XYZ file of C-alpha atoms in Angstrom:
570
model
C -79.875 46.236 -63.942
C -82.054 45.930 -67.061
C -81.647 42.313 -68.548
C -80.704 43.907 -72.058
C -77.486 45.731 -70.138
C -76.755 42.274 -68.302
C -76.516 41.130 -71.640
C -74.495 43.528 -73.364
C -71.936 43.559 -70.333
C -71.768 39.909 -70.183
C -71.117 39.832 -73.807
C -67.916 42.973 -73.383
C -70.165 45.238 -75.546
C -69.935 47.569 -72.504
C -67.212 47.913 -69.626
C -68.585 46.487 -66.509
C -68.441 48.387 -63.541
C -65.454 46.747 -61.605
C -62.932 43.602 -62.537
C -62.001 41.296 -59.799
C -58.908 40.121 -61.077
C -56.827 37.135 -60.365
C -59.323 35.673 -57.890
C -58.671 31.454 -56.990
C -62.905 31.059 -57.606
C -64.648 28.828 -55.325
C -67.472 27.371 -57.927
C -69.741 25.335 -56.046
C -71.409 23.915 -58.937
C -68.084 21.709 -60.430
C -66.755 21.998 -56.733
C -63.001 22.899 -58.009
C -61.619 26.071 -57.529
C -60.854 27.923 -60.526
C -58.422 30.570 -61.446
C -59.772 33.441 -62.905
C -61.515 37.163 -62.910
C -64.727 38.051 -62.226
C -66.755 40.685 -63.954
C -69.481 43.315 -62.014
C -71.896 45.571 -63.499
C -74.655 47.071 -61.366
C -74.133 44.762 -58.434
C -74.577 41.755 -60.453
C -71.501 39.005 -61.769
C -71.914 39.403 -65.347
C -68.950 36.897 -66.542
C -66.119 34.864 -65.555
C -62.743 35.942 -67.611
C -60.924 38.739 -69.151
C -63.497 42.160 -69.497
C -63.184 45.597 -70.211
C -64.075 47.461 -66.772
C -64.139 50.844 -65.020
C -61.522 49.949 -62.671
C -60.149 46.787 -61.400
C -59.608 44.869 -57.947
C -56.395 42.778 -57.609
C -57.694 39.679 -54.977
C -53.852 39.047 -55.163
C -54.760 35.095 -55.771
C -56.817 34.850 -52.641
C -59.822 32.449 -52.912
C -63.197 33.651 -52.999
C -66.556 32.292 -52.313
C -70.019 32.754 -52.625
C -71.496 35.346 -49.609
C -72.426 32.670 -46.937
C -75.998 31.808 -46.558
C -77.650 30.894 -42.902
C -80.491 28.918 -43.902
C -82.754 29.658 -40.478
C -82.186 31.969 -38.138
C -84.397 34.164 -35.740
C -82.427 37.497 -36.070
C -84.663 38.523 -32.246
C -82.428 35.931 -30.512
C -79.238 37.916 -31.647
C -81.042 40.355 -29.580
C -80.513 43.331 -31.709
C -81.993 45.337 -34.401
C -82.195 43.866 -38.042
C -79.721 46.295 -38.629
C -77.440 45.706 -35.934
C -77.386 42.106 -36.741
C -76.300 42.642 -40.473
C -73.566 44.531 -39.664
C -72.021 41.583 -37.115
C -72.954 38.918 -39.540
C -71.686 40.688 -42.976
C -68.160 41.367 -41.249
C -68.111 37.138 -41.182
C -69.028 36.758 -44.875
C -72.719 35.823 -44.452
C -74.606 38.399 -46.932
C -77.722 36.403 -47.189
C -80.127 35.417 -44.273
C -83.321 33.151 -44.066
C -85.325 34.467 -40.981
C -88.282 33.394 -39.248
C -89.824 36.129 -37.261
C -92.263 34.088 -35.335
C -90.451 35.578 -32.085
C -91.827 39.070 -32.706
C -94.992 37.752 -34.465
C -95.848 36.505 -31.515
C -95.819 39.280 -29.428
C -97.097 41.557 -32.181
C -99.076 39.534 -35.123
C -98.583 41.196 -37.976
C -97.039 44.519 -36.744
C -93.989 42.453 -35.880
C -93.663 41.138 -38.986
C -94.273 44.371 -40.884
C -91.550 45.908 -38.685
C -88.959 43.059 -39.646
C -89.526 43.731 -43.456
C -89.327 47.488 -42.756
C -86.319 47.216 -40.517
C -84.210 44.652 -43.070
C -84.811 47.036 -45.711
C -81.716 48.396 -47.623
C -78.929 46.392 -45.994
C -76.039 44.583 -47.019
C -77.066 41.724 -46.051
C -79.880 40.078 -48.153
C -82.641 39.073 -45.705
C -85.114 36.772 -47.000
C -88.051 35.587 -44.626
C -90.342 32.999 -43.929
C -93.681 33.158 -42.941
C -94.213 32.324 -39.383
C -96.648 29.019 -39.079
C -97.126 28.440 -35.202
C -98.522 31.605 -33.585
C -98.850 30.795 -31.140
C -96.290 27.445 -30.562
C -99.395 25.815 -29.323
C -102.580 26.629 -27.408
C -100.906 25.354 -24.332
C -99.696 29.276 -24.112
C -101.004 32.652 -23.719
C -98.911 34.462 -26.775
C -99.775 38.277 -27.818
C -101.061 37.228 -31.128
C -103.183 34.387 -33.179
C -101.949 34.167 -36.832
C -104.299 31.804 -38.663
C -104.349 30.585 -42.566
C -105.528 34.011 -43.659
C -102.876 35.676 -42.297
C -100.407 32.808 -43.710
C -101.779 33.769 -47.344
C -101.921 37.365 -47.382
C -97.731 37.136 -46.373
C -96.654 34.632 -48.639
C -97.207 36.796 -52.131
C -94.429 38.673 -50.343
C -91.621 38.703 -52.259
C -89.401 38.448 -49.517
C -91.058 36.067 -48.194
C -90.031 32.277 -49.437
C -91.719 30.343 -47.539
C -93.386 28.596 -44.785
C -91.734 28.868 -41.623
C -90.986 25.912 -39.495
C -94.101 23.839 -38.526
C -93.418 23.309 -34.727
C -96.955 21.978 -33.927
C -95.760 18.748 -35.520
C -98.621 16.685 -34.034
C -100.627 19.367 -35.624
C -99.873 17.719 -38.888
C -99.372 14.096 -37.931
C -103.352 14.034 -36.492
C -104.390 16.526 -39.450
C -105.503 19.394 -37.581
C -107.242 21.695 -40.108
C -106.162 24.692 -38.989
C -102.438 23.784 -39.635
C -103.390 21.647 -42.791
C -104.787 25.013 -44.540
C -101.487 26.844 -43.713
C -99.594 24.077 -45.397
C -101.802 24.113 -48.483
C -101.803 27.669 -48.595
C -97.605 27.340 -49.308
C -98.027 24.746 -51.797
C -100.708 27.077 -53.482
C -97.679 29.600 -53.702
C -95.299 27.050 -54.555
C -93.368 27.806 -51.372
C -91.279 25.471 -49.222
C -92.613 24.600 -45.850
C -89.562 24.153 -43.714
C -89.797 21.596 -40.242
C -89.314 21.233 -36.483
C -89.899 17.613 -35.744
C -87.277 16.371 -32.884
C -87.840 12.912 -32.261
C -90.156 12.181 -34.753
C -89.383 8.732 -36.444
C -91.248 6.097 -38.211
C -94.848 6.414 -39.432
C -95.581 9.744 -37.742
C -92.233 10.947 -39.779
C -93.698 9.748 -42.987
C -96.536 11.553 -42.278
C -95.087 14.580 -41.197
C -92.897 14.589 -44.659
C -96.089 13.364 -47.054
C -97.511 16.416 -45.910
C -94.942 18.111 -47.921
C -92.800 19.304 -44.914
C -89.281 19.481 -46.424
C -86.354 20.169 -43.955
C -85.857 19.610 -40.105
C -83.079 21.684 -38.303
C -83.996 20.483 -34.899
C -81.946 16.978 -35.000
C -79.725 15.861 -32.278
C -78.194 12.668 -33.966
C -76.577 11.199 -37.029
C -79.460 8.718 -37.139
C -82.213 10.551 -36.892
C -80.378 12.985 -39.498
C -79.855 10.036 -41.633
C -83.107 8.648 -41.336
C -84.928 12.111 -42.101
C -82.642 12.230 -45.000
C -83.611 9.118 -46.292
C -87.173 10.090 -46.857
C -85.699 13.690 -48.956
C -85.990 15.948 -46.276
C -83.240 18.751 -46.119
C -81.484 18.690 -42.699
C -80.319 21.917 -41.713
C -77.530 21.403 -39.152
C -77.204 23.836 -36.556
C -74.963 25.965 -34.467
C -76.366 27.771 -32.343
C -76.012 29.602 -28.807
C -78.022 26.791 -26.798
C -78.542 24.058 -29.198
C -74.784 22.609 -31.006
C -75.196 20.177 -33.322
C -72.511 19.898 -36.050
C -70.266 17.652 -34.164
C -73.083 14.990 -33.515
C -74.791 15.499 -36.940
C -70.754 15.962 -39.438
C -70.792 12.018 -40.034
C -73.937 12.458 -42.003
C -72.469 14.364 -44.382
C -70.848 12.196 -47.234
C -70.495 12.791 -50.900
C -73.809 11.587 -51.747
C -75.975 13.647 -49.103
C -73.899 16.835 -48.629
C -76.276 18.708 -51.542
C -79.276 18.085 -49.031
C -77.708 19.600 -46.154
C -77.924 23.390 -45.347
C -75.880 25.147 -42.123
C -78.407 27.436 -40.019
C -77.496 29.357 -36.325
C -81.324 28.951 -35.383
C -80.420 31.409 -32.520
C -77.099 32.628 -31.832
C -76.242 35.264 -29.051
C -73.691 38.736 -29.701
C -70.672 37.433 -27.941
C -70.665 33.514 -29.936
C -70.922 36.014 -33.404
C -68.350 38.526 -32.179
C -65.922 36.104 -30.546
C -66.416 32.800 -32.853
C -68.325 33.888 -35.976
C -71.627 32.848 -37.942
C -72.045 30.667 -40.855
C -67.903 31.030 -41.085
C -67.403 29.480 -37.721
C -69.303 26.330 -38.971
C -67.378 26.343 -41.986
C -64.054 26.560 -40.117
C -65.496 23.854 -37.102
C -66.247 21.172 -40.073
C -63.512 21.910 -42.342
C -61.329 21.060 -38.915
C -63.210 18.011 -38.362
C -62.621 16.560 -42.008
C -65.034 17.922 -44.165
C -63.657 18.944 -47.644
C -63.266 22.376 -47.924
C -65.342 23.120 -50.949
C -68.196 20.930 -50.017
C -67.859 22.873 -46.763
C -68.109 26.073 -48.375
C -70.896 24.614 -50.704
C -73.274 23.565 -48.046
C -73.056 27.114 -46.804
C -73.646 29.054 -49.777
C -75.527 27.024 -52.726
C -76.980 24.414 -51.071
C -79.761 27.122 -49.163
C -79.991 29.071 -51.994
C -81.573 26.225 -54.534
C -83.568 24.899 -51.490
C -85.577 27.838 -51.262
C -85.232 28.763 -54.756
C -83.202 31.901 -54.467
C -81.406 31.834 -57.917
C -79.946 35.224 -57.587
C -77.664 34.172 -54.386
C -75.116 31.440 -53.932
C -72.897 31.239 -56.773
C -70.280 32.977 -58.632
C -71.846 33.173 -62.324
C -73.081 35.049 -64.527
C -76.733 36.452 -63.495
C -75.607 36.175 -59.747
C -75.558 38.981 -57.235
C -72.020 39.763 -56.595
C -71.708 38.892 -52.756
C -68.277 37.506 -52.322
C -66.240 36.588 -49.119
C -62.512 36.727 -49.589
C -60.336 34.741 -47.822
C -56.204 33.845 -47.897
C -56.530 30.023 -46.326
C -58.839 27.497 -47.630
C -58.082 25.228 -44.889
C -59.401 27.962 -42.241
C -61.657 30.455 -44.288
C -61.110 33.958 -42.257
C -63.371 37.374 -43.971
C -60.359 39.726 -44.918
C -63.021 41.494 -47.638
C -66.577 41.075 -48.440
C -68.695 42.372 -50.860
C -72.744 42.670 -51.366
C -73.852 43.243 -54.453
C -70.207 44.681 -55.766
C -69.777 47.008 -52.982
C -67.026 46.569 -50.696
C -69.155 46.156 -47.061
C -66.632 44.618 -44.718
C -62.881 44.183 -44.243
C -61.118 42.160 -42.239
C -63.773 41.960 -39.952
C -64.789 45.588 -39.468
C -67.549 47.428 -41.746
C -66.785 49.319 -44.762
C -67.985 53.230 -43.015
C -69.249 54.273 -46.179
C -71.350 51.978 -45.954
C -75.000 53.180 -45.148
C -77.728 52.215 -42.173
C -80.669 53.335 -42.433
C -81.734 54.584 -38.242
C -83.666 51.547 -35.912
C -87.230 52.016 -36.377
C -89.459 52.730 -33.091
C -91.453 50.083 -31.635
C -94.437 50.367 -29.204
C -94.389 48.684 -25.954
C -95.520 45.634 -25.289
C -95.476 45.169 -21.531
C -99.223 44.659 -20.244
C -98.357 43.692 -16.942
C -98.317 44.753 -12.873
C -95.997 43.214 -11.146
C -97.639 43.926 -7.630
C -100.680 41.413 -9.330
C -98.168 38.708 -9.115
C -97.824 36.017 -6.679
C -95.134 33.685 -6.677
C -95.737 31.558 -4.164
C -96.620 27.643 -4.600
C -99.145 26.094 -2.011
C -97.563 22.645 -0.681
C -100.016 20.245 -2.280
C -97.605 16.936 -1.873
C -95.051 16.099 -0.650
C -93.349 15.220 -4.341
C -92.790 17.270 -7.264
C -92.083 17.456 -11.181
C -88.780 18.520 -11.873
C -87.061 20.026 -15.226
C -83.713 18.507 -15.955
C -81.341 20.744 -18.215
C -79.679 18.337 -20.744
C -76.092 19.740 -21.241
C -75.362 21.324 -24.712
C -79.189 21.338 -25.278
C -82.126 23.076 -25.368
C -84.299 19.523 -25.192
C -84.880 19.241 -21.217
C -85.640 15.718 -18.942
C -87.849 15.037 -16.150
C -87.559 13.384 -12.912
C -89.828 13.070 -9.770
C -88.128 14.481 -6.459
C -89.225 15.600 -2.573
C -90.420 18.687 -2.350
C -88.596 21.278 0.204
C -91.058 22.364 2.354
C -91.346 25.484 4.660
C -94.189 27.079 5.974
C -96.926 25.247 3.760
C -95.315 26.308 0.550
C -92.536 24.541 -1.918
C -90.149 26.324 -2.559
C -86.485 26.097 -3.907
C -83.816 23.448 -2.694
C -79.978 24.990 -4.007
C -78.397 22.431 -1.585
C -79.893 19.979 -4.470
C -80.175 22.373 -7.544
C -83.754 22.334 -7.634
C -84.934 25.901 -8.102
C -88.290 27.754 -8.511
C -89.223 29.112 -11.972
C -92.203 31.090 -12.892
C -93.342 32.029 -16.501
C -95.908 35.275 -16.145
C -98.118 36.373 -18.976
C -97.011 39.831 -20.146
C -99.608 40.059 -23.375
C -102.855 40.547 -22.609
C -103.212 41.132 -18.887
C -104.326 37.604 -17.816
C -102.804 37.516 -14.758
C -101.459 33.941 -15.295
C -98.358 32.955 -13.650
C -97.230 29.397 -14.582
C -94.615 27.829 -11.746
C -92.465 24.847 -11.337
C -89.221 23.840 -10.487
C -85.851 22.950 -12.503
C -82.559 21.176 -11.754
C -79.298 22.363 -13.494
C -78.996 25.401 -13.636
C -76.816 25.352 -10.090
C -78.042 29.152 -9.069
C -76.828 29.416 -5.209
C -78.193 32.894 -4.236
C -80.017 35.323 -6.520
C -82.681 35.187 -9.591
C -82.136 35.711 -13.140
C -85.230 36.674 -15.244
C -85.982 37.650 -18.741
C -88.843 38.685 -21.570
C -87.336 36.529 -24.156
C -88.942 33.125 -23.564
C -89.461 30.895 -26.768
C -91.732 31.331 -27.956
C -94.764 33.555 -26.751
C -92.083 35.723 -24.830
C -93.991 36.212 -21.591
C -91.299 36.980 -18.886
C -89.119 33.743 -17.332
C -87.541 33.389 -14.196
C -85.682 30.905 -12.134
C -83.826 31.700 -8.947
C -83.677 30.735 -5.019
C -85.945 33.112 -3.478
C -89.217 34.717 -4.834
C -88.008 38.256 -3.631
C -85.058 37.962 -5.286
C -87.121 36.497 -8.501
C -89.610 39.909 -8.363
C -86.715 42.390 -8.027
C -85.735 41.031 -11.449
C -89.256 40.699 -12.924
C -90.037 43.984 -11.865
C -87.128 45.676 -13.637
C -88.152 44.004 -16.624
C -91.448 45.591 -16.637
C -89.726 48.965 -16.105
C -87.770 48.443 -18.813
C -90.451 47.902 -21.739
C -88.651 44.389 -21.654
C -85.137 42.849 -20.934
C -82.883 40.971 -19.146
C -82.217 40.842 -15.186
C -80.098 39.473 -12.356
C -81.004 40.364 -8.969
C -79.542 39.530 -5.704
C -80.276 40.731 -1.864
C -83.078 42.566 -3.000
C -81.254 44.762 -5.862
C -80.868 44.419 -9.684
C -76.636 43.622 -10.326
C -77.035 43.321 -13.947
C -79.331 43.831 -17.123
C -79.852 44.997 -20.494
C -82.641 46.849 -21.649
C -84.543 45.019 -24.860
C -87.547 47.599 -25.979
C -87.703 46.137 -29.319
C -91.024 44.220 -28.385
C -89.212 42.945 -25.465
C -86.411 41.158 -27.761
C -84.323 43.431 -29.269
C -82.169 46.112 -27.953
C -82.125 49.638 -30.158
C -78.436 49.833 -29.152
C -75.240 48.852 -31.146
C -74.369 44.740 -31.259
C -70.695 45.432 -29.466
C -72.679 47.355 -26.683
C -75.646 44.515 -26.452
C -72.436 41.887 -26.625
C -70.748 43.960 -23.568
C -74.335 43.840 -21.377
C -74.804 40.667 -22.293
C -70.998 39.153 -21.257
C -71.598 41.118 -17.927
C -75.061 39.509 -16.810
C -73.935 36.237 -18.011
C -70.797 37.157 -15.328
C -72.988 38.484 -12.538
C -75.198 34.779 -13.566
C -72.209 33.040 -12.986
C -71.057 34.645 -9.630
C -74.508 33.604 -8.416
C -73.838 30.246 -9.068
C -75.415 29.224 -13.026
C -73.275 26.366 -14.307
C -74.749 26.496 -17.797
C -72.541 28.135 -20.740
C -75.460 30.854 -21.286
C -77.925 30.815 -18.909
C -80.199 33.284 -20.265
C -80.439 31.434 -24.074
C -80.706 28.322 -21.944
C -83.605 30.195 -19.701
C -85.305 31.485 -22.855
C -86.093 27.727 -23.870
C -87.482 26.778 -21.414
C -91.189 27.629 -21.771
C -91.615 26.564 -25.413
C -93.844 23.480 -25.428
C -92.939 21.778 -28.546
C -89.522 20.663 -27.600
C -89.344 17.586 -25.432
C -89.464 16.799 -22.419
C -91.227 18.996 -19.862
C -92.013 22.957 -19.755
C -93.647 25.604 -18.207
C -96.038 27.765 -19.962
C -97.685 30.447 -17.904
C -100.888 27.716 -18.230
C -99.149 25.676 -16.387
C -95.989 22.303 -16.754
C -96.346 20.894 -19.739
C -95.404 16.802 -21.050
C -94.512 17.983 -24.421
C -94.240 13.773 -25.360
C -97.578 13.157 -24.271
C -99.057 17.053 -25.448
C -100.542 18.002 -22.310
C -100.538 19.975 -19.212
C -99.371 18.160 -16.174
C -99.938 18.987 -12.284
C -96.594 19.754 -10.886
C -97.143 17.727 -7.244
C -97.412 14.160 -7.467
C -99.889 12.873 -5.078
C-alpha cells in the first residue's frame, strides 16, 4: 500500500478494505486489553475505532492478539518444506518466523540458503531469516560447506535477512578468532543483531562474549544463568522445543521488570509436538498455566521479537502494522479459532483457510556422496576402558563417564545388558570416507539400530544401535533414500521416512511426515529407546558446541575442553 493511501484510510477519507468489529484488543504496548474495532486496508491495520469499510467482520467480543512471533527456529528440524511448515504453524497463530538455516547451509553453502528464501516466498506466514554464522559448527567436523565473512556480507543486505545468526563457536569470540570477529563486524556494519549460543558461559568469558556485541542466548538451562545473562542486557530467548524444554526451569525469570527482554523461540520442534501441542501458542498456554499474566504472556510472544530484531511492521495491533491477528474466546487458555495474515483470513479453528494459496515445493539436488560398502564399523579393542556419552533427560546437553569396555573377538562393541551402545557418525559430504565411532548410555535400545541424516549440525548420517549389521541396514537405506530416517532390526528396515530435501526435509505434506514420524518413533520404542524422541535426541548428538562429549565423524569430542579425545582410556 502506497504511504499516501495508508494515510488517507487511516484518516476515513477512503473506506478501508475490511472492519473488524467489536474485537476485546490485546495491545501489547499499554498491556490492557481494549475494546474496540480494527480497521484494514491492503493488508495493513490502518486505525483503531469506528471506519467506513467494504465489509465488516463481527469477532463477536473475542480477544485478539498480535500474530505470534517464534523468535529462532530452524524450520529443517520440523522436517518439512518451508511451505509445509507455515501451514502447521499459521493454523496455531504464529504468522511470523525468525529462521536460521545453518542446517541446510551446511550441507549446501549458499544453495541452501538461496533455496530457503525461494521456498518461504509468498506464504502466510512472514519468514524472516538470519544469516547463518558457524558453517561449519566448528572445524572439529567435516560439513558440506565453508561460509566465511564474505559470504556473511553479501547475505546480510538481504532484506529478509535481519541478522546474524547464532554464534555457536563461542570460544571463537571469547579468544578473538579473526575469522569469527570479521563476521561479527560485518553485522554491526549493517546494523544487524548478532543473536547467541553460549551454554554455560558465565563470568569474564560471558562479558566477553556480550562486549563483542552478542545480544541474546536461547541455549540456557537455568533461572540463574538466565538471570545472570540478563543482567549484562542480553535478550534470553526461552525455548520449547522437541529435545531441549526450558520454560519451566527458565518462567521464574520472568518478572515485571525483565519480561520486555525475553523472547519465546521452538529452536527445533518435531510434526507431532506442533500438531498435537502447538507452537509459540503452546508456550503461551504452558506459562499462562504456570502464573504468568496473560498479556505479558501474549506480549513476550508477539512484540517483544519484533522490536528485538527491529521488525516494526509485525507485532502489534496499530496503525502502520501488518494485519496478522490470532483470535481467540479464552484469555486464560489462548486456543486459534481464526487467524489472519496480512487481512486475509488463513486459518480457522485450526485448519487452513483452502483458498488460501501454496506455491509447489521446489526441487532439490541430492546430496548423498557416500558408499556404504566403503564403511566399516567396527572398533579395534585398544583398552580395556572406554568414553561413554551420557543422555541428560529433557536435554540435548550430554555427560560423560569412564566404563569397561565389552569385549568380543578383539573388538568393542555394544553392552544393552548396561545401555552402552555403539554409535557411528559417517561423512556423507564430500566422500572422505571418515567414520567417527563411540559409544553412548541412555538411550536403552535392546535389539535393533536407528539411524538418520539429520545430525546437528553438519548432517552427516548418525547411528546408534546393538549390532553393526543391524546399524548398516539402516545406514544403507538412508543412502538409498537421498537422505532420511531408519530403524532396522534382524537385518531389515521396520520403519523410515524419506527426507530428500538435502537430507532434512521431506517434499511430502506435515500430517503425512507427522504420521512417519509417530510410527518410527513406535518401531524405536518397541526396540527398546527410552527417550521421548529418539531421533531429535539422536540428531544432537554430533554437534560439538554443546557440552559435554560428542562424536563428529573426526572423531569424540570434549566440547568443555574444545578438543578431540581418544575414546579408550589406556
Amino acid at each position: 500500500m502506497n504511504l499516501e493511501n495508508l494515510i488517507s484510510a487511516a484518516r476515513g477519507d477512503m473506506p478501508a478494505d475490511c472492519l473488524f468489529t467489536n474485537a476485546k484488543i490485546i495491545n501489547v504496548f499499554s498491556r490492557e486489553i481494549i475494546s474496540g474495532h480494527i480497521a484494514v486496508a491492503d493488508g495493513y491495520i490502518v486505525g483503531l475505532g469506528d471506519y467506513p469499510a467494504k465489509k465488516t467482520v463481527d469477532l463477536q467480543n473475542r480477544y485478539v492478539a498480535p500474530g505470534f512471533i517464534d523468535a529462532h527456529v530452524h524450520i529443517e528440524s520440523s522436517m518439512t518444506s518451508p511451505a509445509e511448515f507455515a501451514r502447521a504453524v499459521v493454523c496455531r497463530g504464529t504468522t511470523s518466523v525468525v529462521a536460521d538455516p545453518h542446517e541446510i547451509a551446511n550441507v549446501m553453502g549458499t544453495d541452501g540458503i538461496d533455496y530457503m528464501l525461494a521456498a518461504s516466498e509468498q506464504l502466510p506466514v512472514n519468514v524472516f531469516f538470519t544469516m547463518p554464522s558457524c558453517v561449519p559448527a566448528t572445524a572439529m567436523e567435516t560439513a558440506g560447506a565453508v561460509l566465511g565473512p564474505e559470504a556473511v556480507r553479501r547475505y546480510l543486505n538481504h532484506e529478509r535477512i535481519v541478522g546474524l545468526a547464532e554464534m555457536m563457536n563461542f570460544p571463537g569470540v571469547i579468544f578473538r578468532d579473526a575469522g569469527v570477529l570479521e563476521k561479527i563486524l560485518a553485522a554491526r556494519a549493517f546494523r544487524k543483531i548478532v543473536d547467541g549460543h553460549s551454554p554455560g558461559v558465565k563470568g569474564k568469558d560471558l562479558n566477553a562474549y556480550v562486549a563483542a556485541s552478542i545480544a541474546s542466548d536461547h541455549e540456557c538451562t537455568r533461572a540463574a544463568e538466565a538471570m545472570e545473562k540478563l543482567r549484562l542486557g542480553m535478550y534470553i530467548m526461552i525455548r520449547e522445543g522437541t529435545g531441549a524444554k526450558n520454560l519451566d526451569d527458565l518462567l521464574p525469570v520472568v518478572n515485571a521488570k525483565t519480561a520486555h527482554r525475553v523472547m519465546w523461540c521452538t529452536d527445533d520442534r518435531h510434526p507431532h509436538d506442533i500438531c498435537t501441542q502447538g507452537h509459540i501458542d503452546f508456550m503461551i498456554r504452558k506459562a499462562v498455566t504456570a502464573g504468568l499474566d496473560p498479556v505479558t504472556a501474549i506480549s513476550i510472544g508477539t512484540i517483544n521479537a519484533a522490536r528485538y530484531f527491529g521488525l516494526n511492521r509485525v507485532g502489534a495491533i496499530a496503525p502502520g502494522r501488518r494485519a496478522d491477528l490470532v483470535v481467540f474466546s479464552d484469555l486464560e487458555r489462548p486456543v486459534a479459532e481464526e487467524v489472519y495474515t496480512g487481512g486475509r483470513l488463513a486459518a480457522i479453528d485450526g485448519r487452513m483457510n483452502p483458498d488460501v494459496d501454496f506455491p509447489p515445493t521446489l526441487e532439490c539436488p541430492s546430496t548423498m556422496n557416500v558408499q556404504a560398502g566403503a564403511v566399516d564399523l567396527r572398533i579395534p579393542a585398544e583398552a580395556n576402558n572406554i568414553r561413554v556419552m551420557e543422555l541428560v533427560p529433557r536435554q540435548i546437553v550430554t555427560g560423560q563417564r569412564v566404563a569397561a569396555a565389552r569385549i568380543d573377538r578383539g573388538f568393542a562393541v555394544s553392552d544393552p545388558s548396561r545401555d552402552i551402545l555403539k554409535i557411528a557418525v559417517i561423512e556423507r559430504h564430500n566422500g572422505t570416507g571418515n567414520v567417527g565411532k563411540g559409544f553412548v548410555s541412555g538411550f536403552g535400545l535392546k535389539k535393533g539400530a536407528i539411524a538418520g541424516s539429520v545430525a546437528h549440525d553438519s548432517h552427516n548420517i548418525i547411528v546408534v544401535g546393538v549390532s553393526d549389521e543391524d546399524m548398516m541396514t539402516a545406514v544403507r537405506r538412508i543412502i538409498e533414500m537421498r537422505g532420511g530416517l531408519t530403524a532396522a532390526c534382524d537385518g531389515a528396515v521396520i520403519s523410515e521416512i524419506s527426507l530428500p530435501i538435502a537430507g532434512l526435509m521431506s517434499d511430502k505434506p506435515l500430517e503425512t511426515v507427522r504420521n512417519r514420524m509417530d510410527a518410527l518413533t513406535s518401531a524405536a520404542r518397541n526396540l527398546g529407546a527410552i527417550v521421548p524422541d529418539p531421533f531429535m535426541i539422536l540428531s544432537f548428538l554430533a554437534l560439538p558446541v554443546i557440552p559435554e562429549l560428542k562424536l563428529t565423524d573426526q572423531g569424540l569430542f570434549d566440547v568443555n575442553r574444545f578438543c578431540h579425545v581418544p575414546l579408550f582410556i589406556k
